[in-house]
């Protein structure tokens, strides 16, 4: 057989295989709904069956899971999400990404924040010195569960870890404030305000302390104005009238040291600044 | 002729073997492909690069150790070159030890080359050198040394195909013998427990050399584990080599 004939058969074979592959692809719906998998053995079994290549198996499953949860046309992709991420994290319990990304998919995409927190709790138990998982759990507790006590607790535990950034303390203080636990929040923010040298931290602490103080002061002042009106049958001409009448010893100033604004026609007191964090929640 | 000549000759012979290059370059191909696989992940790409790279080096070095080791003694007998060698002033013990050291050197060179390339690749990719990787390669080298001794043991009395099956099986069992401690409570009678214990201690326990997790995730490797691994390698390899010598001394060549 000559070389030309061999080349002819090679090209013929190649063309034939291309034709057959195209025919197969035309009749195959690669993007249609399909079963996610037949069976995924438990992580502990896979760990043994990986014969020492457990890291590689965990990576492969994790990368596959990312591709699966990026396949938005698959409506049933969340059916076994907890099992998949539990398997990955059973094989490699100290691999942090599957906890973080798995919880994000569970919470943000599948809308199951309880499940997301369950996965993160597992990660926290396996990696007690990792602040990122505690931060993520705090985020889902606050955003998904609206459980600010739990959120502040997670951020507080994250703040205890030596490698955690100072932001964790601020988040703990913020979500303590959001629970209306103002005494505790005041203590936390005051500690940050006095100990921090970072501009952003100091400014954040200032804003919170300003807000807590102005909330308390304006509530007190408005209450005293009401008492004044009940006594005198008219509104005070200025806040000093409250002192003159003996309702208050002194008129408090806001956290920056400036006086509060008194609106005489309505008889209400307002701070100059108002940080409405709670308005959005 | 002394045992050093056997060592060098084994090295030359192994390096001339085409399968050695095939496995070596295939291993390197997977090391480099780790960069592409790393791109598919979300999060720490370096971890995936390290996982794939270290697993590739591990896997292909194991194959090099097995497929080069199984032929060593059998080929000499099959080609009848053993007569020439043993007619020189060299004992059977020196022949076996020379073969072992030669193969250890071959695998060591392959591992060192792959490790150097991988470390350079990692430095270029991540911009930093991680000394802890050297500890991983040291542990892998000890594991490979055990595997070489086992492949040499089988090669001393069996055919290459059977030797490769036995060595691969023992390697796989060696990776999971640690699980025995989880289920030995299921063994009811003292006799079965003793017999299984004997098998457990006879087979190599290679799990202790697997420090990929610690190296990749940056957690410390206990010094105790390292010392136990070194001691275990020396003692276990010694036992296997003694067994090989005992078999080879009694072997008759026709």
Tab-separated table of C-alpha atoms in Angstrom, chain B residues 47-207:
chain	number	residue	atom	x	y	z
B	47	UNK	CA	-4.109	24.959	46.495
B	48	UNK	CA	-5.452	23.220	43.388
B	49	UNK	CA	-2.141	23.743	41.543
B	50	UNK	CA	-0.277	22.201	44.477
B	51	UNK	CA	-2.758	19.337	44.867
B	52	UNK	CA	-2.655	18.394	41.189
B	53	UNK	CA	1.108	18.927	40.907
B	54	UNK	CA	2.009	16.916	44.001
B	55	UNK	CA	-0.457	14.151	43.145
B	56	UNK	CA	0.995	13.904	39.613
B	57	UNK	CA	4.561	13.679	40.900
B	58	UNK	CA	3.480	11.106	43.481
B	59	UNK	CA	1.537	9.005	40.975
B	60	UNK	CA	4.165	8.979	38.220
B	61	UNK	CA	7.067	8.410	40.594
B	62	UNK	CA	5.197	5.408	41.997
B	63	UNK	CA	4.750	4.090	38.453
B	64	UNK	CA	8.442	4.667	37.695
B	65	UNK	CA	9.416	2.832	40.898
B	66	UNK	CA	7.145	-0.114	40.127
B	67	UNK	CA	7.671	-0.512	36.394
B	68	UNK	CA	11.407	-0.010	36.540
B	69	UNK	CA	11.800	-2.176	39.643
B	70	UNK	CA	9.872	-5.217	38.476
B	71	UNK	CA	12.183	-5.824	35.502
B	72	UNK	CA	15.498	-5.407	37.233
B	73	UNK	CA	16.309	-8.916	38.403
B	74	UNK	CA	14.033	-10.784	36.015
B	75	UNK	CA	15.700	-9.227	32.977
B	76	UNK	CA	19.152	-10.308	34.156
B	77	UNK	CA	17.905	-13.877	34.578
B	78	UNK	CA	15.895	-13.878	31.376
B	79	UNK	CA	18.800	-12.591	29.269
B	80	UNK	CA	21.202	-14.844	31.190
B	81	UNK	CA	23.470	-11.884	32.018
B	82	UNK	CA	23.210	-12.972	35.657
B	83	UNK	CA	25.743	-15.732	34.935
B	84	UNK	CA	28.314	-13.212	33.765
B	85	UNK	CA	27.705	-10.965	36.744
B	86	UNK	CA	27.804	-13.690	39.355
B	87	UNK	CA	30.900	-15.236	37.822
B	88	UNK	CA	32.745	-12.020	38.756
B	89	UNK	CA	33.899	-11.425	42.336
B	90	UNK	CA	30.502	-10.237	43.449
B	91	UNK	CA	28.109	-11.954	45.827
B	92	UNK	CA	24.386	-12.376	45.357
B	93	UNK	CA	23.827	-10.046	48.328
B	94	UNK	CA	25.916	-7.320	46.708
B	95	UNK	CA	24.008	-7.822	43.473
B	96	UNK	CA	20.622	-7.299	45.198
B	97	UNK	CA	21.823	-4.343	47.269
B	98	UNK	CA	23.405	-2.797	44.180
B	99	UNK	CA	20.144	-3.201	42.280
B	100	UNK	CA	18.209	-1.630	45.154
B	101	UNK	CA	20.536	1.352	45.466
B	102	UNK	CA	20.673	1.811	41.695
B	103	UNK	CA	16.909	1.928	41.455
B	104	UNK	CA	16.711	4.193	44.487
B	105	UNK	CA	19.125	6.546	42.730
B	106	UNK	CA	17.101	6.421	39.523
B	107	UNK	CA	13.837	7.190	41.270
B	108	UNK	CA	15.576	9.814	43.375
B	109	UNK	CA	16.828	11.563	40.225
B	110	UNK	CA	13.364	11.423	38.651
B	111	UNK	CA	11.763	12.760	41.835
B	112	UNK	CA	14.366	15.483	42.314
B	113	UNK	CA	13.966	16.613	38.681
B	114	UNK	CA	10.181	16.693	38.858
B	115	UNK	CA	10.275	18.405	42.254
B	116	UNK	CA	12.703	21.084	41.029
B	117	UNK	CA	10.599	21.791	37.959
B	118	UNK	CA	7.419	21.897	40.043
B	119	UNK	CA	8.930	24.222	42.648
B	120	UNK	CA	10.199	26.564	39.897
B	121	UNK	CA	6.797	26.421	38.239
B	122	UNK	CA	5.137	27.265	41.549
B	123	UNK	CA	7.544	30.115	42.223
B	124	UNK	CA	6.794	31.551	38.762
B	125	UNK	CA	3.044	31.125	39.284
B	126	UNK	CA	2.687	32.338	42.864
B	127	UNK	CA	5.851	34.381	43.317
B	128	UNK	CA	6.934	32.611	46.497
B	129	UNK	CA	9.068	29.655	47.468
B	130	UNK	CA	7.609	27.226	49.956
B	131	UNK	CA	10.275	25.258	51.791
B	132	UNK	CA	7.651	22.913	53.271
B	133	UNK	CA	7.368	21.258	49.849
B	134	UNK	CA	10.829	19.796	50.392
B	135	UNK	CA	9.493	17.947	53.412
B	136	UNK	CA	6.744	16.472	51.257
B	137	UNK	CA	9.279	15.253	48.686
B	138	UNK	CA	11.412	13.748	51.457
B	139	UNK	CA	8.390	11.812	52.753
B	140	UNK	CA	7.518	10.738	49.215
B	141	UNK	CA	11.087	9.545	48.672
B	142	UNK	CA	10.874	7.335	51.759
B	143	UNK	CA	7.569	5.919	50.542
B	144	UNK	CA	9.105	5.231	47.132
B	145	UNK	CA	12.092	3.532	48.769
B	146	UNK	CA	9.723	1.106	50.493
B	147	UNK	CA	7.954	0.493	47.203
B	148	UNK	CA	11.263	-0.146	45.403
B	149	UNK	CA	12.259	-2.717	48.008
B	150	UNK	CA	8.902	-4.464	47.571
B	151	UNK	CA	9.131	-4.474	43.768
B	152	UNK	CA	12.669	-5.851	44.039
B	153	UNK	CA	11.448	-8.587	46.394
B	154	UNK	CA	8.845	-9.747	43.890
B	155	UNK	CA	11.226	-9.288	40.995
B	156	UNK	CA	13.668	-11.697	42.680
B	157	UNK	CA	11.360	-14.700	42.315
B	158	UNK	CA	8.484	-13.760	40.004
B	159	UNK	CA	7.718	-12.602	36.479
B	160	UNK	CA	7.396	-8.873	35.694
B	161	UNK	CA	3.611	-9.055	35.184
B	162	UNK	CA	2.998	-10.818	38.488
B	163	UNK	CA	5.517	-8.569	40.243
B	164	UNK	CA	3.742	-5.455	39.005
B	165	UNK	CA	0.338	-6.803	40.099
B	166	UNK	CA	1.677	-7.723	43.560
B	167	UNK	CA	3.519	-4.433	44.037
B	168	UNK	CA	0.580	-2.279	42.905
B	169	UNK	CA	-1.757	-4.252	45.169
B	170	UNK	CA	0.549	-3.853	48.147
B	171	UNK	CA	0.921	-0.140	47.377
B	172	UNK	CA	-2.861	0.308	47.335
B	173	UNK	CA	-3.307	-1.746	50.500
B	174	UNK	CA	-0.486	0.229	52.110
B	175	UNK	CA	-2.440	3.424	51.498
B	176	UNK	CA	-5.503	2.169	53.370
B	177	UNK	CA	-4.092	-0.067	56.118
B	178	UNK	CA	-4.780	2.782	58.566
B	179	UNK	CA	-8.498	1.999	58.245
B	180	UNK	CA	-7.886	-1.370	59.939
B	181	UNK	CA	-7.777	0.413	63.290
B	182	UNK	CA	-11.324	1.636	62.651
B	183	UNK	CA	-12.889	-1.746	62.150
B	184	UNK	CA	-10.727	-4.259	64.032
B	185	UNK	CA	-13.239	-4.192	66.887
B	186	UNK	CA	-15.509	-6.160	64.528
B	187	UNK	CA	-13.191	-9.166	64.792
B	188	UNK	CA	-14.757	-11.387	67.416
B	189	UNK	CA	-12.314	-14.190	68.144
B	190	UNK	CA	-8.784	-13.612	69.508
B	191	UNK	CA	-7.335	-15.882	66.807
B	192	UNK	CA	-8.734	-13.844	63.915
B	193	UNK	CA	-7.591	-10.701	65.660
B	194	UNK	CA	-4.044	-12.020	66.058
B	195	UNK	CA	-3.912	-13.269	62.473
B	196	UNK	CA	-5.207	-9.954	61.129
B	197	UNK	CA	-2.749	-8.095	63.328
B	198	UNK	CA	0.076	-10.143	61.814
B	199	UNK	CA	-1.063	-9.211	58.285
B	200	UNK	CA	-1.447	-5.579	59.389
B	201	UNK	CA	2.145	-5.412	60.609
B	202	UNK	CA	3.547	-7.354	57.658
B	203	UNK	CA	2.031	-5.000	55.091
B	204	UNK	CA	3.528	-1.548	54.742
B	205	UNK	CA	1.640	1.350	56.287
B	206	UNK	CA	2.206	4.126	53.769
B	207	UNK	CA	-0.388	6.534	55.130
